[in-house]
């Protein structure tokens, strides 16, 4: 049967999300040049932030550490026992961050909330230690006559762009992923947390500041099988970003004179902040839906790569495309006699589509797309969607996610080419985390497919191993707190 009107129109929209090989290639070329720019100076699209982590672990690290993770919809507190044999035990608690703390005039309430979560975590999971120490600290204040062993070293995974000046110092450059708390910008992130912790007299020292991508890289290195060194840690979740191991002498903007970073390994993990790659849109695609999304975001013109790649935004692009077609009388999407979208449908709510919806419809292989129809009902109160409607929405969702994966390939490939890792004989290991790589069917396959189309990668794509690194923000943060505590760099392999 020929496609009905809604499917025809949808296929036209889906094609707007095609990203042909030559555009991928132009993306890689531009990424390489923006990487170089970010290495030379501050204030560029790709921030290329020095992290002061000067090598990656090898699995023998040991100790008990605390970690907290702020960076998406949830706040996590965990304690991690590194066993020194590539394994670890992890205890964790997780709470959703109240929306009114994410967008607020002052950071005080948010950090107070975070410190409270640390307090209740310690009470619940480390009570023996907690009670005695806190009682003493509350009686005599937080002066440091206590032995260091009484204090937990904490790794703070803070997954926003931070201008880092040492392993536990750094000021917030800008918020992303829907957070907007103006008075925190320019403030030291570790101090904001340490102050709130001190108010509660908790026996905790914020020892390390960690981006989730760096945590992912560290966690993958600690746990990954064999001798292969992990080169990149990347997140494809609510937001997107990548960190990689770089030679110090290429980071020309860093004045290494007298810096602790200029150590024997001569390398450093760099946080690229690739979410802001090509903010000026010289190579990125820019459909009408991308433009609408950006205009309605809290940070127009910023994080333009992220707005086309990461989970927080893909659902919104799909929502805008569906609404566009539903309004178009000739497209006849989700129309019976009138519209099938009830006025109280979350389809009318900005950010009303979660990426999990894209994963569900992509995975639907039933002949009449029953699961897609059920999801339309469950998420958006749309009943009686036709099979054409469901196919139309599936096709657009698929195209948006595939474009995201192909864009992701640009960033990964450029780093492998720039660092020449792709030209060595060894396997190249990339640790990834986030809802897209974890739950979106074939997301990694689409990345690999696009990589093969890139000059300088091609067949060598086979050498690339992409593996999930779970709990990067916990284990990785613990590993970095360990380095900070010991005051030395972990040995390179
Ligand atoms: C932030 C990065 C972070 C990424 C993934 C982006 O919005 O700017 O710092 O690594 O999200 O969580």
Short mmCIF file of N, CA and C in Angstrom, two decimals, residues 201-355:
data_model
loop_
_atom_site.label_atom_id
_atom_site.label_comp_id
_atom_site.label_asym_id
_atom_site.label_seq_id
_atom_site.Cartn_x
_atom_site.Cartn_y
_atom_site.Cartn_z
N UNK A 201 28.66 20.73 59.80
CA UNK A 201 29.76 20.12 60.55
C UNK A 201 30.01 18.67 60.16
N UNK A 202 29.94 18.38 58.90
CA UNK A 202 30.15 17.00 58.47
C UNK A 202 31.65 16.72 58.29
N UNK A 203 32.05 15.49 58.58
CA UNK A 203 33.48 15.14 58.47
C UNK A 203 33.87 14.83 57.03
N UNK A 204 33.74 15.82 56.17
CA UNK A 204 33.93 15.57 54.75
C UNK A 204 34.77 16.71 54.14
N UNK A 205 35.77 16.29 53.35
CA UNK A 205 36.60 17.29 52.67
C UNK A 205 36.40 17.13 51.16
N UNK A 206 36.03 18.20 50.50
CA UNK A 206 35.86 18.13 49.05
C UNK A 206 37.27 18.10 48.44
N UNK A 207 37.68 16.91 48.03
CA UNK A 207 39.08 16.71 47.64
C UNK A 207 39.31 16.83 46.15
N UNK A 208 38.26 16.61 45.35
CA UNK A 208 38.48 16.63 43.91
C UNK A 208 37.24 17.08 43.17
N UNK A 209 37.48 17.81 42.12
CA UNK A 209 36.40 18.29 41.26
C UNK A 209 36.48 17.51 39.95
N UNK A 210 35.36 16.91 39.58
CA UNK A 210 35.41 15.92 38.50
C UNK A 210 34.28 16.16 37.51
N UNK A 211 34.60 16.22 36.24
CA UNK A 211 33.53 16.22 35.24
C UNK A 211 33.13 14.76 35.01
N UNK A 212 31.85 14.52 34.69
CA UNK A 212 31.42 13.13 34.54
C UNK A 212 32.17 12.38 33.43
N UNK A 213 32.61 13.12 32.40
CA UNK A 213 33.35 12.46 31.32
C UNK A 213 34.72 11.98 31.81
N UNK A 214 35.31 12.79 32.69
CA UNK A 214 36.62 12.42 33.24
C UNK A 214 36.44 11.22 34.17
N UNK A 215 35.35 11.25 34.96
CA UNK A 215 35.03 10.12 35.82
C UNK A 215 34.83 8.84 35.00
N UNK A 216 34.16 8.99 33.87
CA UNK A 216 33.90 7.84 33.01
C UNK A 216 35.22 7.28 32.47
N UNK A 217 36.09 8.17 32.06
CA UNK A 217 37.40 7.74 31.56
C UNK A 217 38.18 7.00 32.65
N UNK A 218 38.15 7.53 33.85
CA UNK A 218 38.89 6.91 34.96
C UNK A 218 38.28 5.57 35.33
N UNK A 219 36.96 5.53 35.41
CA UNK A 219 36.28 4.29 35.81
C UNK A 219 36.53 3.20 34.78
N UNK A 220 36.47 3.57 33.53
CA UNK A 220 36.69 2.59 32.46
C UNK A 220 38.13 2.06 32.53
N UNK A 221 39.08 2.95 32.81
CA UNK A 221 40.48 2.52 32.91
C UNK A 221 40.69 1.58 34.09
N UNK A 222 40.01 1.89 35.19
CA UNK A 222 40.17 1.06 36.39
C UNK A 222 39.61 -0.34 36.16
N UNK A 223 38.47 -0.40 35.48
CA UNK A 223 37.78 -1.69 35.39
C UNK A 223 38.00 -2.41 34.05
N UNK A 224 38.55 -1.71 33.04
CA UNK A 224 38.49 -2.32 31.71
C UNK A 224 39.46 -3.48 31.57
N UNK A 225 39.01 -4.46 30.83
CA UNK A 225 39.79 -5.68 30.71
C UNK A 225 41.09 -5.45 29.92
N UNK A 226 42.11 -6.18 30.28
CA UNK A 226 43.34 -6.18 29.49
C UNK A 226 44.19 -4.95 29.70
N UNK A 227 45.15 -4.82 28.87
CA UNK A 227 46.17 -3.78 29.06
C UNK A 227 45.85 -2.50 28.27
N UNK A 228 44.77 -2.53 27.50
CA UNK A 228 44.49 -1.40 26.64
C UNK A 228 44.16 -0.15 27.45
N UNK A 229 44.84 0.93 27.14
CA UNK A 229 44.58 2.17 27.86
C UNK A 229 43.33 2.84 27.27
N UNK A 230 42.47 3.35 28.15
CA UNK A 230 41.29 4.04 27.66
C UNK A 230 41.68 5.45 27.23
N UNK A 231 41.24 5.84 26.06
CA UNK A 231 41.66 7.12 25.50
C UNK A 231 40.62 8.21 25.72
N UNK A 232 39.34 7.82 25.58
CA UNK A 232 38.27 8.82 25.67
C UNK A 232 37.21 8.35 26.67
N UNK A 233 36.69 9.28 27.45
CA UNK A 233 35.50 9.02 28.25
C UNK A 233 34.42 9.95 27.72
N UNK A 234 33.25 9.43 27.41
CA UNK A 234 32.23 10.29 26.79
C UNK A 234 30.85 10.00 27.37
N UNK A 235 30.05 11.05 27.43
CA UNK A 235 28.68 10.92 27.92
C UNK A 235 27.72 11.26 26.79
N UNK A 236 26.76 10.36 26.57
CA UNK A 236 25.65 10.65 25.65
C UNK A 236 24.38 10.39 26.46
N UNK A 237 24.05 11.34 27.30
CA UNK A 237 22.90 11.18 28.19
C UNK A 237 22.06 12.43 28.11
N UNK A 238 21.67 12.97 29.28
CA UNK A 238 20.92 14.23 29.31
C UNK A 238 21.70 15.29 28.54
N UNK A 239 23.00 15.35 28.80
CA UNK A 239 23.90 16.21 28.04
C UNK A 239 24.92 15.37 27.29
N UNK A 240 25.83 16.01 26.59
CA UNK A 240 26.91 15.24 25.96
C UNK A 240 28.23 15.99 26.10
N UNK A 241 29.30 15.19 26.19
CA UNK A 241 30.62 15.76 26.36
C UNK A 241 31.65 14.64 26.31
N UNK A 242 32.93 15.01 26.15
CA UNK A 242 33.97 14.00 26.13
C UNK A 242 35.26 14.53 26.74
N UNK A 243 36.03 13.60 27.32
CA UNK A 243 37.34 13.94 27.87
C UNK A 243 38.34 12.94 27.32
N UNK A 244 39.56 13.36 27.15
CA UNK A 244 40.56 12.44 26.59
C UNK A 244 41.95 12.76 27.12
N UNK A 245 42.86 11.83 26.91
CA UNK A 245 44.22 12.01 27.42
C UNK A 245 45.04 12.72 26.35
N UNK A 246 45.65 13.84 26.76
CA UNK A 246 46.36 14.69 25.79
C UNK A 246 47.81 14.91 26.25
N UNK A 247 48.69 15.14 25.30
CA UNK A 247 50.08 15.46 25.65
C UNK A 247 50.14 16.89 26.17
N UNK A 248 50.83 17.06 27.31
CA UNK A 248 50.86 18.39 27.94
C UNK A 248 51.45 19.46 27.04
N UNK A 249 52.45 19.09 26.25
CA UNK A 249 53.10 20.14 25.44
C UNK A 249 52.20 20.67 24.33
N UNK A 250 51.08 20.00 24.06
CA UNK A 250 50.16 20.52 23.04
C UNK A 250 49.17 21.51 23.64
N UNK A 251 49.09 21.51 24.98
CA UNK A 251 48.14 22.39 25.65
C UNK A 251 48.84 23.72 25.90
N UNK A 252 49.02 24.48 24.83
CA UNK A 252 49.90 25.63 24.94
C UNK A 252 49.34 26.74 25.83
N UNK A 253 48.02 26.76 26.04
CA UNK A 253 47.47 27.84 26.87
C UNK A 253 47.79 27.65 28.35
N UNK A 254 48.18 26.43 28.74
CA UNK A 254 48.46 26.17 30.15
C UNK A 254 49.90 26.55 30.45
N UNK A 255 50.04 27.49 31.38
CA UNK A 255 51.39 27.85 31.79
C UNK A 255 51.87 26.79 32.77
N UNK A 256 52.74 25.93 32.33
CA UNK A 256 53.12 24.80 33.20
C UNK A 256 54.25 25.13 34.16
N UNK A 257 54.77 26.34 34.05
CA UNK A 257 55.88 26.67 34.96
C UNK A 257 55.43 26.61 36.41
N UNK A 258 56.05 25.75 37.17
CA UNK A 258 55.71 25.66 38.58
C UNK A 258 54.36 25.01 38.86
N UNK A 259 53.68 24.56 37.84
CA UNK A 259 52.38 23.91 38.06
C UNK A 259 52.60 22.46 38.48
N UNK A 260 51.78 21.99 39.40
CA UNK A 260 51.95 20.59 39.80
C UNK A 260 51.71 19.65 38.62
N UNK A 261 50.98 20.16 37.62
CA UNK A 261 50.64 19.29 36.50
C UNK A 261 51.85 18.88 35.68
N UNK A 262 52.87 19.69 35.72
CA UNK A 262 54.01 19.39 34.86
C UNK A 262 54.82 18.25 35.46
N UNK A 263 54.23 17.10 35.56
CA UNK A 263 54.89 15.99 36.22
C UNK A 263 55.42 15.00 35.18
N UNK A 264 55.90 13.89 35.72
CA UNK A 264 56.61 12.94 34.87
C UNK A 264 55.79 12.39 33.70
N UNK A 265 54.51 12.28 33.88
CA UNK A 265 53.75 11.63 32.81
C UNK A 265 53.64 12.50 31.56
N UNK A 266 53.77 13.81 31.76
CA UNK A 266 53.68 14.75 30.63
C UNK A 266 52.39 14.62 29.85
N UNK A 267 51.36 14.18 30.52
CA UNK A 267 50.06 14.15 29.85
C UNK A 267 48.98 14.60 30.83
N UNK A 268 47.85 14.97 30.29
CA UNK A 268 46.77 15.42 31.15
C UNK A 268 45.43 15.10 30.50
N UNK A 269 44.45 14.80 31.35
CA UNK A 269 43.11 14.59 30.81
C UNK A 269 42.50 15.96 30.52
N UNK A 270 41.96 16.09 29.31
CA UNK A 270 41.34 17.35 28.89
C UNK A 270 39.83 17.15 28.80
N UNK A 271 39.09 18.06 29.40
CA UNK A 271 37.64 18.05 29.25
C UNK A 271 37.30 18.99 28.08
N UNK A 272 36.84 18.41 26.98
CA UNK A 272 36.64 19.24 25.78
C UNK A 272 35.46 20.20 25.89
N UNK A 273 34.41 19.80 26.66
CA UNK A 273 33.13 20.53 26.63
C UNK A 273 32.63 20.66 25.19
N UNK A 274 32.58 19.49 24.51
CA UNK A 274 32.19 19.54 23.11
C UNK A 274 30.71 19.88 22.89
N UNK A 275 29.94 19.98 23.96
CA UNK A 275 28.54 20.43 23.82
C UNK A 275 28.45 21.78 23.13
N UNK A 276 29.51 22.58 23.26
CA UNK A 276 29.50 23.90 22.62
C UNK A 276 30.31 23.91 21.33
N UNK A 277 30.60 22.74 20.78
CA UNK A 277 31.27 22.69 19.48
C UNK A 277 30.41 23.45 18.46
N UNK A 278 31.06 24.29 17.69
CA UNK A 278 30.43 24.99 16.57
C UNK A 278 29.16 25.77 16.95
N UNK A 279 29.26 26.52 18.05
CA UNK A 279 28.11 27.36 18.43
C UNK A 279 27.72 28.33 17.32
N UNK A 280 28.69 28.68 16.47
CA UNK A 280 28.34 29.60 15.38
C UNK A 280 27.77 28.91 14.15
N UNK A 281 27.54 27.60 14.25
CA UNK A 281 26.86 26.83 13.21
C UNK A 281 27.53 26.89 11.85
N UNK A 282 28.85 26.79 11.84
CA UNK A 282 29.48 26.80 10.51
C UNK A 282 29.31 25.45 9.82
N UNK A 283 29.21 24.38 10.55
CA UNK A 283 28.99 23.07 9.90
C UNK A 283 27.78 22.30 10.43
N UNK A 284 27.27 22.66 11.58
CA UNK A 284 26.17 21.87 12.16
C UNK A 284 24.87 22.07 11.38
N UNK A 285 24.06 21.01 11.27
CA UNK A 285 22.77 21.15 10.62
C UNK A 285 21.86 22.05 11.45
N UNK A 286 20.89 22.68 10.79
CA UNK A 286 20.06 23.63 11.53
C UNK A 286 18.65 23.65 10.94
N UNK A 287 17.85 22.66 11.30
CA UNK A 287 16.48 22.62 10.79
C UNK A 287 15.63 23.67 11.51
N UNK A 288 14.44 23.83 11.00
CA UNK A 288 13.49 24.73 11.64
C UNK A 288 13.26 24.34 13.11
N UNK A 289 13.23 23.02 13.36
CA UNK A 289 12.96 22.53 14.72
C UNK A 289 14.13 22.83 15.64
N UNK A 290 15.36 22.72 15.10
CA UNK A 290 16.54 23.09 15.90
C UNK A 290 16.46 24.56 16.28
N UNK A 291 16.02 25.36 15.33
CA UNK A 291 15.95 26.81 15.58
C UNK A 291 14.90 27.13 16.64
N UNK A 292 13.75 26.46 16.52
CA UNK A 292 12.68 26.71 17.51
C UNK A 292 13.14 26.31 18.91
N UNK A 293 13.78 25.14 18.97
CA UNK A 293 14.25 24.64 20.27
C UNK A 293 15.23 25.62 20.90
N UNK A 294 16.18 26.06 20.11
CA UNK A 294 17.20 26.96 20.64
C UNK A 294 16.58 28.26 21.15
N UNK A 295 15.65 28.80 20.36
CA UNK A 295 15.04 30.07 20.73
C UNK A 295 14.30 29.95 22.06
N UNK A 296 13.73 28.78 22.34
CA UNK A 296 12.95 28.63 23.57
C UNK A 296 13.80 28.13 24.75
N UNK A 297 15.09 27.91 24.53
CA UNK A 297 15.92 27.35 25.61
C UNK A 297 16.38 28.46 26.56
N UNK A 298 16.94 28.05 27.73
CA UNK A 298 17.42 29.07 28.67
C UNK A 298 18.75 29.67 28.22
N UNK A 299 19.39 29.05 27.20
CA UNK A 299 20.70 29.55 26.77
C UNK A 299 20.83 29.58 25.24
N UNK A 300 20.02 30.42 24.57
CA UNK A 300 20.08 30.45 23.11
C UNK A 300 21.50 30.72 22.59
N UNK A 301 21.86 30.02 21.52
CA UNK A 301 23.16 30.24 20.90
C UNK A 301 24.31 29.47 21.53
N UNK A 302 24.03 28.80 22.65
CA UNK A 302 25.07 28.09 23.40
C UNK A 302 24.76 26.59 23.35
N UNK A 303 25.76 25.75 23.49
CA UNK A 303 25.60 24.29 23.51
C UNK A 303 24.87 23.80 22.26
N UNK A 304 25.27 24.33 21.11
CA UNK A 304 24.55 24.02 19.88
C UNK A 304 24.75 22.57 19.43
N UNK A 305 25.94 22.01 19.69
CA UNK A 305 26.18 20.59 19.37
C UNK A 305 25.31 19.73 20.30
N UNK A 306 25.37 20.05 21.59
CA UNK A 306 24.59 19.30 22.57
C UNK A 306 23.10 19.32 22.24
N UNK A 307 22.62 20.45 21.76
CA UNK A 307 21.19 20.58 21.46
C UNK A 307 20.78 19.72 20.27
N UNK A 308 21.74 19.20 19.52
CA UNK A 308 21.42 18.31 18.40
C UNK A 308 21.75 16.85 18.72
N UNK A 309 22.40 16.64 19.87
CA UNK A 309 22.90 15.29 20.15
C UNK A 309 22.27 14.66 21.39
N UNK A 310 22.10 15.41 22.46
CA UNK A 310 21.87 14.72 23.73
C UNK A 310 20.40 14.52 24.08
N UNK A 311 20.21 13.60 25.01
CA UNK A 311 18.89 13.12 25.39
C UNK A 311 17.91 14.20 25.79
N UNK A 312 18.39 15.22 26.47
CA UNK A 312 17.47 16.25 26.94
C UNK A 312 16.77 16.93 25.75
N UNK A 313 17.42 16.93 24.59
CA UNK A 313 16.91 17.73 23.48
C UNK A 313 16.23 16.93 22.38
N UNK A 314 16.57 15.65 22.25
CA UNK A 314 16.02 14.89 21.12
C UNK A 314 14.50 14.78 21.20
N UNK A 315 14.00 14.57 22.40
CA UNK A 315 12.55 14.48 22.58
C UNK A 315 11.88 15.79 22.20
N UNK A 316 12.54 16.90 22.53
CA UNK A 316 11.94 18.20 22.24
C UNK A 316 11.94 18.47 20.73
N UNK A 317 12.98 18.04 20.04
CA UNK A 317 13.00 18.21 18.58
C UNK A 317 11.84 17.41 17.98
N UNK A 318 11.66 16.19 18.48
CA UNK A 318 10.57 15.35 17.97
C UNK A 318 9.21 16.00 18.26
N UNK A 319 9.06 16.53 19.46
CA UNK A 319 7.80 17.17 19.83
C UNK A 319 7.48 18.33 18.87
N UNK A 320 8.49 19.14 18.59
CA UNK A 320 8.26 20.28 17.71
C UNK A 320 7.91 19.81 16.29
N UNK A 321 8.56 18.74 15.85
CA UNK A 321 8.27 18.22 14.50
C UNK A 321 6.86 17.65 14.45
N UNK A 322 6.45 16.93 15.49
CA UNK A 322 5.09 16.36 15.51
C UNK A 322 4.06 17.49 15.50
N UNK A 323 4.28 18.48 16.35
CA UNK A 323 3.30 19.58 16.41
C UNK A 323 3.22 20.33 15.09
N UNK A 324 4.37 20.50 14.44
CA UNK A 324 4.40 21.17 13.14
C UNK A 324 3.54 20.42 12.14
N UNK A 325 3.70 19.11 12.10
CA UNK A 325 2.93 18.31 11.14
C UNK A 325 1.46 18.23 11.52
N UNK A 326 1.21 18.21 12.83
CA UNK A 326 -0.18 18.10 13.28
C UNK A 326 -0.96 19.37 12.93
N UNK A 327 -0.25 20.48 12.86
CA UNK A 327 -0.90 21.75 12.51
C UNK A 327 -1.16 21.87 11.02
N UNK A 328 -0.36 21.13 10.24
CA UNK A 328 -0.42 21.23 8.79
C UNK A 328 -1.59 20.40 8.27
N UNK A 329 -2.60 21.08 7.75
CA UNK A 329 -3.85 20.39 7.37
C UNK A 329 -3.61 19.33 6.29
N UNK A 330 -2.60 19.54 5.43
CA UNK A 330 -2.38 18.55 4.36
C UNK A 330 -1.63 17.33 4.88
N UNK A 331 -0.84 17.52 5.92
CA UNK A 331 -0.05 16.38 6.43
C UNK A 331 -0.94 15.37 7.15
N UNK A 332 -1.98 15.85 7.75
CA UNK A 332 -2.98 14.99 8.41
C UNK A 332 -2.37 14.06 9.46
N UNK A 333 -1.39 14.55 10.21
CA UNK A 333 -0.83 13.71 11.27
C UNK A 333 -1.72 13.78 12.51
N UNK A 334 -1.99 12.63 13.07
CA UNK A 334 -2.82 12.54 14.28
C UNK A 334 -4.14 13.28 14.12
N UNK A 335 -4.79 13.04 12.98
CA UNK A 335 -6.10 13.65 12.74
C UNK A 335 -7.12 12.55 12.52
N UNK A 336 -8.24 12.70 13.13
CA UNK A 336 -9.40 11.90 12.77
C UNK A 336 -10.33 12.91 12.12
N UNK A 337 -11.49 13.08 12.73
CA UNK A 337 -12.35 14.15 12.23
C UNK A 337 -11.77 15.51 12.64
N UNK A 338 -11.22 15.53 13.84
CA UNK A 338 -10.51 16.74 14.27
C UNK A 338 -9.12 16.26 14.68
N UNK A 339 -8.45 16.97 15.60
CA UNK A 339 -7.13 16.47 16.02
C UNK A 339 -7.30 15.35 17.06
N UNK A 340 -6.34 14.43 17.09
CA UNK A 340 -6.39 13.37 18.09
C UNK A 340 -5.61 13.77 19.35
N UNK A 341 -5.04 14.97 19.32
CA UNK A 341 -4.24 15.39 20.48
C UNK A 341 -5.13 16.20 21.43
N UNK A 342 -5.45 15.66 22.59
CA UNK A 342 -6.32 16.43 23.51
C UNK A 342 -5.60 17.67 24.02
N UNK A 343 -6.37 18.68 24.39
CA UNK A 343 -5.74 19.96 24.77
C UNK A 343 -4.81 19.82 25.98
N UNK A 344 -5.07 18.82 26.83
CA UNK A 344 -4.19 18.68 28.01
C UNK A 344 -3.05 17.68 27.75
N UNK A 345 -2.78 17.38 26.49
CA UNK A 345 -1.71 16.42 26.19
C UNK A 345 -0.34 17.03 26.49
N UNK A 346 0.56 16.25 27.12
CA UNK A 346 1.93 16.76 27.35
C UNK A 346 2.66 17.08 26.05
N UNK A 347 2.08 16.71 24.91
CA UNK A 347 2.69 17.13 23.65
C UNK A 347 2.71 18.64 23.51
N UNK A 348 1.81 19.29 24.23
CA UNK A 348 1.78 20.76 24.19
C UNK A 348 2.72 21.40 25.22
N UNK A 349 3.36 20.54 26.04
CA UNK A 349 4.24 21.09 27.08
C UNK A 349 5.68 21.08 26.58
N UNK A 350 6.34 22.24 26.58
CA UNK A 350 7.75 22.24 26.20
C UNK A 350 8.53 21.22 27.04
N UNK A 351 9.44 20.51 26.43
CA UNK A 351 10.26 19.46 27.05
C UNK A 351 9.39 18.29 27.50
N UNK A 352 8.18 18.19 26.92
CA UNK A 352 7.23 17.15 27.37
C UNK A 352 7.55 15.74 26.88
N UNK A 353 8.51 15.59 25.96
CA UNK A 353 8.85 14.23 25.51
C UNK A 353 10.21 13.84 26.06
N UNK A 354 10.23 12.74 26.78
CA UNK A 354 11.48 12.22 27.32
C UNK A 354 12.14 11.33 26.25
N UNK A 355 13.49 11.27 26.29
CA UNK A 355 14.17 10.42 25.28
C UNK A 355 13.73 8.97 25.36
#
